[in-house]
Tab-separated table of C-alpha atoms and ligand atoms in Angstrom:
chain	number	residue	atom	x	y	z
A	1	MET	CA	72.697	4.379	43.577
A	2	LYS	CA	71.246	7.864	43.994
A	3	LYS	CA	72.065	10.196	46.894
A	4	ASP	CA	68.770	9.712	48.784
A	5	GLU	CA	69.007	5.941	48.563
A	6	ILE	CA	72.581	5.956	49.918
A	7	LEU	CA	71.560	8.264	52.764
A	8	GLY	CA	68.474	6.183	53.531
A	9	LYS	CA	70.429	2.926	53.754
A	10	PHE	CA	73.237	4.657	55.661
A	11	ARG	CA	70.786	5.790	58.340
A	12	GLN	CA	68.950	2.465	58.434
A	13	TYR	CA	71.834	-0.017	58.498
A	14	LEU	CA	74.838	1.638	60.166
A	15	TYR	CA	75.345	2.742	63.726
A	16	GLY	CA	77.640	4.778	65.916
A	17	LEU	CA	79.127	6.789	63.055
A	18	ASN	CA	80.000	10.483	63.096
A	19	THR	CA	79.505	12.504	59.946
A	20	TYR	CA	80.258	16.038	58.853
A	21	TYR	CA	77.776	18.644	57.589
A	22	SER	CA	74.088	19.291	58.319
A	23	GLU	CA	73.348	16.483	55.847
A	24	PRO	CA	76.052	13.779	55.420
A	25	LEU	CA	77.797	13.965	52.044
A	26	PRO	CA	77.680	10.677	50.088
A	27	VAL	CA	80.863	10.364	48.051
A	28	VAL	CA	81.070	8.071	45.040
A	29	ARG	CA	84.463	8.637	43.438
A	30	GLY	CA	87.941	9.980	44.086
A	31	GLU	CA	90.831	10.749	41.782
A	32	GLY	CA	93.956	12.564	42.896
A	33	LYS	CA	93.009	15.648	44.878
A	34	TRP	CA	89.358	15.460	43.705
A	35	LEU	CA	86.225	13.853	45.146
A	36	TRP	CA	82.804	13.551	43.507
A	37	ASP	CA	79.519	13.332	45.407
A	38	ALA	CA	76.467	11.327	44.384
A	39	ASP	CA	75.026	14.363	42.563
A	40	GLY	CA	78.158	14.639	40.416
A	41	ASN	CA	79.583	17.714	42.211
A	42	ARG	CA	83.369	17.873	42.358
A	43	TYR	CA	85.368	18.908	45.452
A	44	LEU	CA	89.006	19.720	46.124
A	45	ASP	CA	89.813	17.374	49.015
A	46	PHE	CA	91.910	19.191	51.602
A	47	PHE	CA	91.268	16.718	54.432
A	48	GLY	CA	91.992	13.352	52.759
A	49	GLY	CA	89.624	11.117	54.710
A	50	ILE	CA	90.930	11.956	58.149
A	51	VAL	CA	94.502	13.018	57.345
A	52	THR	CA	94.940	9.764	55.422
A	53	VAL	CA	94.977	10.192	51.651
A	54	SER	CA	98.531	11.504	51.358
A	55	LEU	CA	99.079	10.874	47.636
A	56	GLY	CA	95.602	11.697	46.374
A	57	HIS	CA	92.746	9.280	45.768
A	58	CYS	CA	93.424	6.068	43.868
A	59	GLU	CA	97.070	6.938	43.125
A	60	PRO	CA	97.782	4.831	39.992
A	61	ARG	CA	101.124	3.405	41.201
A	62	VAL	CA	99.536	2.305	44.489
A	63	VAL	CA	96.528	0.854	42.671
A	64	ALA	CA	98.882	-1.054	40.347
A	65	ALA	CA	100.804	-2.494	43.313
A	66	ILE	CA	97.556	-3.575	44.980
A	67	GLU	CA	96.264	-5.142	41.772
A	68	LYS	CA	99.492	-7.022	41.131
A	69	GLN	CA	99.695	-8.360	44.681
A	70	ALA	CA	95.965	-9.244	44.772
A	71	LYS	CA	96.596	-11.479	41.774
A	72	THR	CA	99.717	-13.050	43.309
A	73	LEU	CA	99.004	-13.772	46.985
A	74	GLN	CA	96.383	-12.187	49.234
A	75	HIS	CA	96.624	-14.024	52.520
A	76	VAL	CA	98.605	-16.535	54.535
A	77	SER	CA	98.774	-14.719	57.933
A	78	THR	CA	102.047	-13.937	59.672
A	79	LEU	CA	102.539	-17.657	60.335
A	80	PHE	CA	104.244	-17.648	56.929
A	81	PRO	CA	106.902	-15.130	55.861
A	82	THR	CA	106.072	-13.337	52.592
A	83	ILE	CA	108.057	-11.087	50.264
A	84	PRO	CA	105.793	-8.018	50.733
A	85	ILE	CA	106.024	-8.089	54.556
A	86	VAL	CA	109.811	-8.378	54.673
A	87	GLU	CA	110.222	-5.722	51.972
A	88	LEU	CA	108.025	-3.211	53.767
A	89	ALA	CA	109.531	-3.977	57.178
A	90	GLU	CA	113.043	-3.420	55.828
A	91	THR	CA	112.018	-0.131	54.201
A	92	LEU	CA	110.317	1.204	57.326
A	93	CYS	CA	112.971	0.032	59.785
A	94	ASN	CA	115.509	1.991	57.736
A	95	LEU	CA	113.342	5.109	58.195
A	96	PHE	CA	112.971	4.615	61.974
A	97	PRO	CA	113.746	7.983	63.590
A	98	GLY	CA	115.020	6.432	66.841
A	99	GLU	CA	118.133	4.446	67.586
A	100	LYS	CA	118.608	1.710	64.958
A	101	PRO	CA	118.299	-1.201	64.452
A	102	ALA	CA	114.517	-1.278	64.654
A	103	LYS	CA	111.853	-3.919	64.084
A	104	ALA	CA	108.276	-3.654	62.832
A	105	PHE	CA	104.920	-5.153	63.840
A	106	PHE	CA	101.963	-4.751	61.482
A	107	THR	CA	98.266	-4.559	62.299
A	108	ASN	CA	95.189	-3.067	60.628
A	109	SER	CA	94.594	0.290	62.274
A	110	GLY	CA	96.105	3.034	64.387
A	111	THR	CA	94.282	1.694	67.431
A	112	GLU	CA	95.900	-1.719	67.103
A	113	ALA	CA	99.294	-0.169	66.471
A	114	ILE	CA	98.910	1.806	69.715
A	115	GLU	CA	97.969	-1.400	71.552
A	116	THR	CA	101.107	-3.042	70.187
A	117	ALA	CA	103.322	-0.125	71.200
A	118	ILE	CA	102.020	0.022	74.769
A	119	LEU	CA	102.203	-3.745	75.139
A	120	SER	CA	105.782	-3.708	73.810
A	121	ALA	CA	106.732	-0.983	76.289
A	122	ARG	CA	105.113	-2.853	79.154
A	123	LEU	CA	106.773	-6.148	78.270
A	124	HIS	CA	110.165	-4.487	77.846
A	125	THR	CA	110.124	-2.395	81.020
A	126	GLN	CA	108.125	-4.910	83.071
A	127	ARG	CA	106.153	-1.868	84.221
A	128	THR	CA	102.540	-0.872	83.579
A	129	GLU	CA	101.984	2.856	84.083
A	130	VAL	CA	101.759	5.034	80.976
A	131	ILE	CA	101.560	8.799	80.687
A	132	GLY	CA	99.664	10.480	77.868
A	133	LEU	CA	98.560	14.044	77.293
A	134	ARG	CA	95.262	15.806	77.819
A	135	HIS	CA	93.694	16.625	74.429
A	136	GLY	CA	95.510	13.585	72.987
A	137	TYR	CA	93.782	11.014	70.775
A	138	HIS	CA	95.035	7.455	70.359
A	139	GLY	CA	92.137	5.268	69.221
A	140	ARG	CA	89.009	3.385	70.116
A	141	SER	CA	89.976	0.217	72.036
A	142	MET	CA	89.665	0.266	75.807
A	143	LEU	CA	93.373	0.992	76.217
A	144	SER	CA	93.582	3.600	73.484
A	145	MET	CA	90.369	5.292	74.661
A	146	SER	CA	91.964	5.425	78.099
A	147	LEU	CA	94.998	7.145	76.605
A	148	THR	CA	92.695	9.502	74.723
A	149	ALA	CA	91.928	12.584	76.765
A	150	HIS	CA	88.789	13.946	75.128
A	151	SER	CA	85.619	13.165	77.050
A	152	GLY	CA	83.735	12.878	73.747
A	153	TYR	CA	85.890	9.948	72.649
A	154	ARG	CA	86.118	8.141	75.997
A	155	LEU	CA	83.015	6.039	75.541
A	156	GLY	CA	81.702	3.355	77.824
A	157	GLY	CA	83.222	4.579	81.060
A	158	VAL	CA	85.536	1.588	81.630
A	159	HIS	CA	89.190	2.467	81.407
A	160	ASP	CA	92.695	1.155	81.932
A	161	PRO	CA	93.608	2.238	85.464
A	162	GLN	CA	97.333	2.458	84.689
A	163	ILE	CA	97.059	5.544	82.490
A	164	ARG	CA	97.800	9.118	83.617
A	165	HIS	CA	97.600	12.394	81.717
A	166	ALA	CA	99.815	15.450	81.859
A	167	VAL	CA	98.707	18.888	80.658
A	168	ALA	CA	98.915	19.541	76.936
A	169	PRO	CA	101.500	21.885	75.407
A	170	TYR	CA	98.609	24.005	74.146
A	171	CYS	CA	100.099	27.486	74.036
A	172	TYR	CA	96.990	29.243	72.724
A	173	ARG	CA	95.067	27.997	75.758
A	174	CYS	CA	97.996	27.610	78.129
A	175	PRO	CA	96.915	25.570	81.169
A	176	TYR	CA	99.017	27.945	83.311
A	177	LYS	CA	97.973	31.152	81.500
A	178	LEU	CA	101.628	31.806	80.698
A	179	GLU	CA	103.184	33.015	77.488
A	180	TYR	CA	105.806	31.292	75.395
A	181	PRO	CA	108.811	31.619	75.593
A	182	LYS	CA	108.706	33.422	78.966
A	183	CYS	CA	106.896	30.352	80.375
A	184	GLY	CA	110.090	28.298	80.126
A	185	VAL	CA	107.886	25.521	78.673
A	186	ALA	CA	106.490	24.918	82.167
A	187	CYS	CA	103.955	22.421	80.784
A	188	ALA	CA	106.756	19.945	80.018
A	189	ASN	CA	107.565	19.719	83.733
A	190	ASP	CA	104.038	18.518	84.426
A	191	VAL	CA	105.143	15.146	83.066
A	192	GLU	CA	107.615	14.922	85.958
A	193	GLU	CA	104.952	16.083	88.401
A	194	VAL	CA	102.527	13.462	87.108
A	195	ILE	CA	105.166	10.718	87.379
A	196	LYS	CA	106.094	11.752	90.901
A	197	THR	CA	102.587	12.276	92.247
A	198	THR	CA	100.305	9.891	90.392
A	199	THR	CA	102.471	6.875	89.556
A	200	SER	CA	104.825	4.568	91.417
A	201	GLY	CA	107.629	6.657	89.917
A	202	ARG	CA	108.359	3.810	87.493
A	203	PRO	CA	106.530	4.585	84.243
A	204	ALA	CA	106.604	2.141	81.358
A	205	ALA	CA	106.224	4.885	78.783
A	206	PHE	CA	105.173	8.345	77.754
A	207	ILE	CA	103.137	8.645	74.569
A	208	ALA	CA	102.276	11.757	72.574
A	209	GLU	CA	101.490	12.946	69.094
A	210	PRO	CA	104.173	15.337	67.780
A	211	ILE	CA	101.250	17.539	66.675
A	212	MET	CA	97.991	16.677	68.420
A	213	GLY	CA	95.692	15.828	65.533
A	214	VAL	CA	92.168	15.257	66.811
A	215	GLY	CA	92.998	17.763	69.554
A	216	GLY	CA	93.022	20.473	66.873
A	217	PHE	CA	96.556	20.391	65.464
A	218	ILE	CA	97.988	21.575	68.786
A	219	THR	CA	101.627	22.207	67.964
A	220	PRO	CA	103.991	22.002	70.955
A	221	PRO	CA	106.822	24.499	71.411
A	222	LYS	CA	109.993	23.192	69.784
A	223	GLU	CA	111.662	22.423	73.135
A	224	TYR	CA	108.738	20.426	74.536
A	225	PRO	CA	109.395	16.870	73.307
A	226	GLY	CA	113.098	17.105	74.191
A	227	ILE	CA	112.420	18.215	77.776
A	228	VAL	CA	109.810	15.477	78.190
A	229	ALA	CA	112.060	12.805	76.676
A	230	ASP	CA	114.757	13.696	79.245
A	231	ILE	CA	112.257	13.439	82.094
A	232	VAL	CA	110.850	10.121	80.906
A	233	ARG	CA	114.306	8.618	80.379
A	234	ARG	CA	115.494	9.776	83.804
A	235	HIS	CA	112.644	7.628	85.119
A	236	GLU	CA	113.692	4.794	82.792
A	237	GLY	CA	110.496	4.868	80.754
A	238	LEU	CA	110.192	4.726	76.962
A	239	TYR	CA	109.192	7.552	74.624
A	240	ILE	CA	106.482	6.626	72.109
A	241	ALA	CA	105.710	8.953	69.212
A	242	ASP	CA	102.183	8.510	67.876
A	243	GLU	CA	102.762	9.451	64.237
A	244	VAL	CA	99.371	8.294	62.993
A	245	GLN	CA	98.642	11.791	61.673
A	246	THR	CA	102.112	13.366	61.587
A	247	GLY	CA	104.011	10.576	59.817
A	248	TRP	CA	105.014	10.086	56.175
A	249	GLY	CA	105.992	13.645	55.380
A	250	ARG	CA	102.856	15.371	56.582
A	251	THR	CA	104.795	17.999	58.560
A	252	GLY	CA	107.086	18.780	55.611
A	253	GLY	CA	110.727	17.894	54.968
A	254	LYS	CA	110.907	14.906	57.362
A	255	TRP	CA	109.332	11.473	57.399
A	256	PHE	CA	108.129	11.801	60.984
A	257	GLY	CA	106.800	14.705	63.026
A	258	ILE	CA	109.067	13.880	65.960
A	259	GLU	CA	112.097	14.546	63.747
A	260	GLN	CA	111.057	18.213	63.601
A	261	TYR	CA	111.923	18.369	67.308
A	262	GLY	CA	115.184	16.438	67.189
A	263	VAL	CA	113.986	13.726	69.589
A	264	LYS	CA	114.775	10.047	69.061
A	265	PRO	CA	111.760	7.985	70.160
A	266	ASP	CA	111.973	4.387	71.373
A	267	LEU	CA	108.827	3.423	69.505
A	268	VAL	CA	106.837	4.934	66.644
A	269	VAL	CA	103.208	4.271	65.786
A	270	GLY	CA	101.940	4.786	62.241
A	271	ALA	CA	98.721	4.161	60.320
A	272	LYS	CA	96.430	6.294	58.136
A	273	SER	CA	98.457	7.793	55.295
A	274	LEU	CA	101.061	4.999	55.224
A	275	GLY	CA	98.389	3.104	53.264
A	276	ASN	CA	96.942	6.149	51.443
A	277	GLY	CA	93.537	4.776	52.442
A	278	HIS	CA	94.394	1.081	52.698
A	279	PRO	CA	93.933	-0.209	56.306
A	280	ILE	CA	97.278	-0.362	58.079
A	281	GLY	CA	98.703	-0.198	61.585
A	282	MET	CA	102.464	-0.101	62.080
A	283	THR	CA	104.530	-0.195	65.235
A	284	LEU	CA	108.273	0.327	64.971
A	285	ALA	CA	110.387	-0.340	68.039
A	286	LYS	CA	114.081	-0.265	68.611
A	287	ALA	CA	115.321	-3.838	68.462
A	288	ALA	CA	115.991	-4.165	72.191
A	289	VAL	CA	112.366	-3.267	72.916
A	290	ALA	CA	110.993	-5.440	70.103
A	291	ASP	CA	113.033	-8.410	71.308
A	292	SER	CA	111.385	-8.244	74.758
A	293	PHE	CA	108.071	-9.015	73.088
A	294	LYS	CA	107.831	-12.662	74.081
A	295	GLY	CA	104.775	-14.907	73.908
A	296	SER	CA	102.144	-15.601	71.289
A	297	THR	CA	100.255	-12.844	69.612
A	298	ILE	CA	98.636	-12.888	66.200
A	299	ALA	CA	96.978	-10.214	64.094
A	300	THR	CA	95.335	-12.382	61.436
A	301	PHE	CA	95.251	-9.673	58.785
A	302	GLY	CA	98.260	-7.741	60.082
A	303	GLY	CA	101.002	-7.651	57.475
A	304	ASN	CA	98.753	-9.064	54.771
A	305	PRO	CA	100.529	-9.066	51.410
A	306	VAL	CA	98.133	-6.689	49.637
A	307	THR	CA	98.376	-4.010	52.332
A	308	MET	CA	102.131	-4.431	52.549
A	309	ALA	CA	102.450	-3.933	48.789
A	310	ALA	CA	100.213	-0.854	48.947
A	311	CYS	CA	102.265	0.693	51.761
A	312	LYS	CA	105.559	-0.043	50.029
A	313	ALA	CA	104.203	1.680	46.911
A	314	VAL	CA	103.178	4.697	49.023
A	315	VAL	CA	106.680	5.057	50.460
A	316	ASP	CA	108.216	4.586	46.996
A	317	VAL	CA	105.992	7.305	45.505
A	318	ILE	CA	106.904	9.708	48.338
A	319	VAL	CA	110.593	9.140	47.511
A	320	GLN	CA	110.222	9.180	43.695
A	321	ASP	CA	108.121	12.345	43.652
A	322	ARG	CA	110.169	14.092	46.376
A	323	LEU	CA	107.006	14.702	48.355
A	324	LEU	CA	108.726	15.521	51.651
A	325	ASP	CA	110.177	18.580	49.914
A	326	ASN	CA	106.900	19.396	48.206
A	327	ALA	CA	105.012	19.252	51.505
A	328	ALA	CA	107.530	21.674	53.025
A	329	MET	CA	107.445	24.029	50.047
A	330	VAL	CA	103.671	24.105	49.492
A	331	GLY	CA	103.138	24.033	53.262
A	332	THR	CA	105.147	27.240	53.669
A	333	HIS	CA	103.163	28.942	50.923
A	334	PHE	CA	99.829	27.714	52.276
A	335	ARG	CA	100.726	28.857	55.778
A	336	MET	CA	101.533	32.320	54.489
A	337	ARG	CA	98.061	32.448	52.932
A	338	LEU	CA	96.417	31.239	56.162
A	339	ASP	CA	98.350	33.786	58.222
A	340	GLY	CA	96.800	36.343	55.891
A	341	LEU	CA	93.366	35.096	56.959
A	342	PHE	CA	94.312	35.830	60.577
A	343	GLU	CA	94.947	39.442	59.573
A	344	LYS	CA	91.618	39.643	57.762
A	345	HIS	CA	89.069	37.720	59.861
A	346	ALA	CA	88.351	38.395	63.542
A	347	LEU	CA	86.972	34.845	63.796
A	348	VAL	CA	90.494	33.444	63.430
A	349	GLY	CA	92.089	33.105	66.871
A	350	GLU	CA	95.193	31.226	65.835
A	351	VAL	CA	96.742	29.517	62.816
A	352	ARG	CA	99.091	26.664	63.713
A	353	GLY	CA	100.703	23.510	62.396
A	354	MET	CA	103.581	22.432	60.197
A	355	GLY	CA	103.914	21.572	56.530
A	356	LEU	CA	100.622	20.375	55.108
A	357	MET	CA	99.036	19.945	58.529
A	358	GLN	CA	97.532	23.344	59.268
A	359	GLY	CA	94.830	24.236	61.798
A	360	ILE	CA	92.764	27.377	62.265
A	361	GLU	CA	91.213	27.857	65.703
A	362	LEU	CA	88.057	29.956	65.526
A	363	VAL	CA	86.889	32.177	68.389
A	364	LYS	CA	83.974	34.497	69.023
A	365	ASN	CA	86.266	37.046	70.595
A	366	ARG	CA	90.038	37.248	70.296
A	367	LYS	CA	90.442	38.682	73.800
A	368	THR	CA	88.316	36.176	75.709
A	369	LYS	CA	89.153	33.374	73.229
A	370	GLU	CA	85.611	32.082	73.586
A	371	PRO	CA	85.473	29.113	71.172
A	372	ALA	CA	83.266	29.332	68.081
A	373	PRO	CA	82.186	25.728	67.317
A	374	GLU	CA	79.015	26.761	65.438
A	375	ALA	CA	80.993	29.108	63.200
A	376	THR	CA	83.544	26.325	62.617
A	377	ALA	CA	80.830	23.964	61.388
A	378	ALA	CA	79.378	26.781	59.271
A	379	VAL	CA	82.762	27.553	57.681
A	380	MET	CA	83.192	23.865	56.774
A	381	GLU	CA	79.736	23.857	55.232
A	382	ALA	CA	80.390	27.097	53.347
A	383	ALA	CA	83.728	25.719	52.075
A	384	LYS	CA	81.999	22.554	50.878
A	385	GLU	CA	79.388	24.641	49.055
A	386	ARG	CA	82.306	26.405	47.350
A	387	GLY	CA	83.902	23.078	46.390
A	388	VAL	CA	86.534	22.466	49.092
A	389	ILE	CA	86.503	19.752	51.763
A	390	ILE	CA	88.244	20.547	55.047
A	391	GLY	CA	87.983	18.909	58.461
A	392	LYS	CA	87.594	20.021	62.038
A	393	GLY	CA	88.737	18.989	65.480
A	394	GLY	CA	89.648	20.263	68.922
A	395	LEU	CA	88.129	19.391	72.276
A	396	LEU	CA	85.698	22.252	71.757
A	397	GLY	CA	85.063	21.516	68.064
A	398	ASN	CA	86.338	24.918	66.990
A	399	VAL	CA	89.462	24.114	64.992
A	400	LEU	CA	89.475	23.753	61.212
A	401	ARG	CA	91.862	20.953	60.231
A	402	ILE	CA	93.432	21.111	56.801
A	403	SER	CA	95.581	18.280	55.436
A	404	PRO	CA	95.704	18.037	51.632
A	405	PRO	CA	97.637	15.361	49.726
A	406	LEU	CA	101.414	15.866	49.848
A	407	ASN	CA	101.517	16.419	46.074
A	408	VAL	CA	99.299	19.506	45.896
A	409	THR	CA	100.647	22.574	44.103
A	410	PRO	CA	100.841	26.185	45.278
A	411	ASP	CA	97.874	26.866	42.964
A	412	ASP	CA	95.803	24.207	44.740
A	413	ALA	CA	96.772	25.780	48.067
A	414	ASP	CA	95.721	29.200	46.750
A	415	GLN	CA	92.405	27.813	45.571
A	416	ALA	CA	91.709	26.292	49.006
A	417	ALA	CA	92.857	29.441	50.816
A	418	ASP	CA	90.578	31.608	48.622
A	419	VAL	CA	87.619	29.381	49.415
A	420	ILE	CA	88.340	29.350	53.165
A	421	ASP	CA	88.684	33.135	52.982
A	422	ALA	CA	85.280	33.429	51.290
A	423	ALA	CA	83.728	30.935	53.718
A	424	LEU	CA	85.032	32.851	56.753
A	425	GLY	CA	83.701	36.080	55.244
A	426	ALA	CA	80.262	34.564	54.577
A	427	VAL	CA	79.989	33.100	58.080
A	428	ALA	CA	81.115	36.330	59.757
A	429	LYS	CA	78.424	38.203	57.807
A	430	ALA	CA	75.621	35.736	58.640
B	1	PMP	N1	96.405	7.898	66.955
B	1	PMP	C1	96.114	9.057	66.358
B	1	PMP	C2	97.029	10.227	66.558
B	1	PMP	C3	94.977	9.192	65.551
B	1	PMP	O1	94.713	10.361	64.967
B	1	PMP	C4	94.157	8.068	65.357
B	1	PMP	C5	92.924	8.141	64.470
B	1	PMP	N2	92.321	9.357	64.369
B	1	PMP	C6	94.498	6.871	65.993
B	1	PMP	C7	95.626	6.817	66.777
B	1	PMP	C8	93.650	5.645	65.825
B	1	PMP	O2	93.702	5.204	64.516
B	1	PMP	P1	92.547	4.270	63.888
B	1	PMP	O3	91.328	5.141	63.726
B	1	PMP	O4	93.134	3.815	62.588
B	1	PMP	O5	92.334	3.153	64.817
């Protein structure tokens, strides 16, 4: 099918979708770090879907695992135990960054995994109120949209009334206009304030992303999660780490983003790159919490053998190829290159992130920090024209999000950094 035909059918038969670029880019093939569009142009993919393709497109060992399982057993539902589900559960429970033992529940998306985590916390604590963070993103069901604190993603106007939001640990745009570290991480204490003033004082849980993905890779100060975990536990609530974007080595050197902060969560939510593009939702809970989950619940496709085999292969490849180390090593190099762009381009307000999860917030003026969403879109477009795909995010749409596969090389990082450099230069000139 040719580009115009794909675009024509896309516009005619699909609804409610967001796309990048002035004209959506139909993509027909992916291999490793490369994507090809319908005109045969090749791109270096430094966004990976939306922070999802962690091993590169169509990784052969993952494809082989999918193929083998698809020929063996595709579906029986969780009413019947299968080898792939118990193998993956065992593997992931051993990686759980909280207090072990842990147990797993599998669904098909991040949204469903969030639903499972909140339901688990509510059933365990016999409480209902949940605290999230402003600028956070947690999905597209009613509950997860309620947890999400971006007006643009809170569609429909009907929300779970038991959700509250504390201020985000967004240093670049500090809600208190303070400066780290002199601020004493004042934002963390807002969680206590929110509990004391807007809840019954008995929260079921606090949930946050270790780095706020859709929010624009907002990276909390290193003390933040620890201070918040203490507050939440003093009020006998659970700490849920939403690792949908930060999990599986993305932040470099560790499996989970929360491990970078030394906090042990009670529950972890995963999705996206655990499947390298295969639909997956995963909730891990410490056993005491998991065991409070009583009553019937079924995710028909959750834990399906093909997905389980794909995810197990992803984890195996990360171990075999030492990708946690690679993400740390290439991430450090890439960050050095991006910090160089801050020195060179006035448009760059801040570079932030960890490992291979790096964001660049663009501003019209470094003093006023006026956001530059149009320039951000233009830089993405200019990067695409130069053969590199990057993403964007942030409440104000002015943060470039960059998340290449974990197996990229320093040369790949240099190539992407050179293109972003050129794109920033071209947009500043225009
Ligand atoms: N949590 C986070 C942190 C996410 O980034 C996302 C997806 N962007 C979700 C939850 C929801 O995942 P899904 O789109 O798979 O439902």
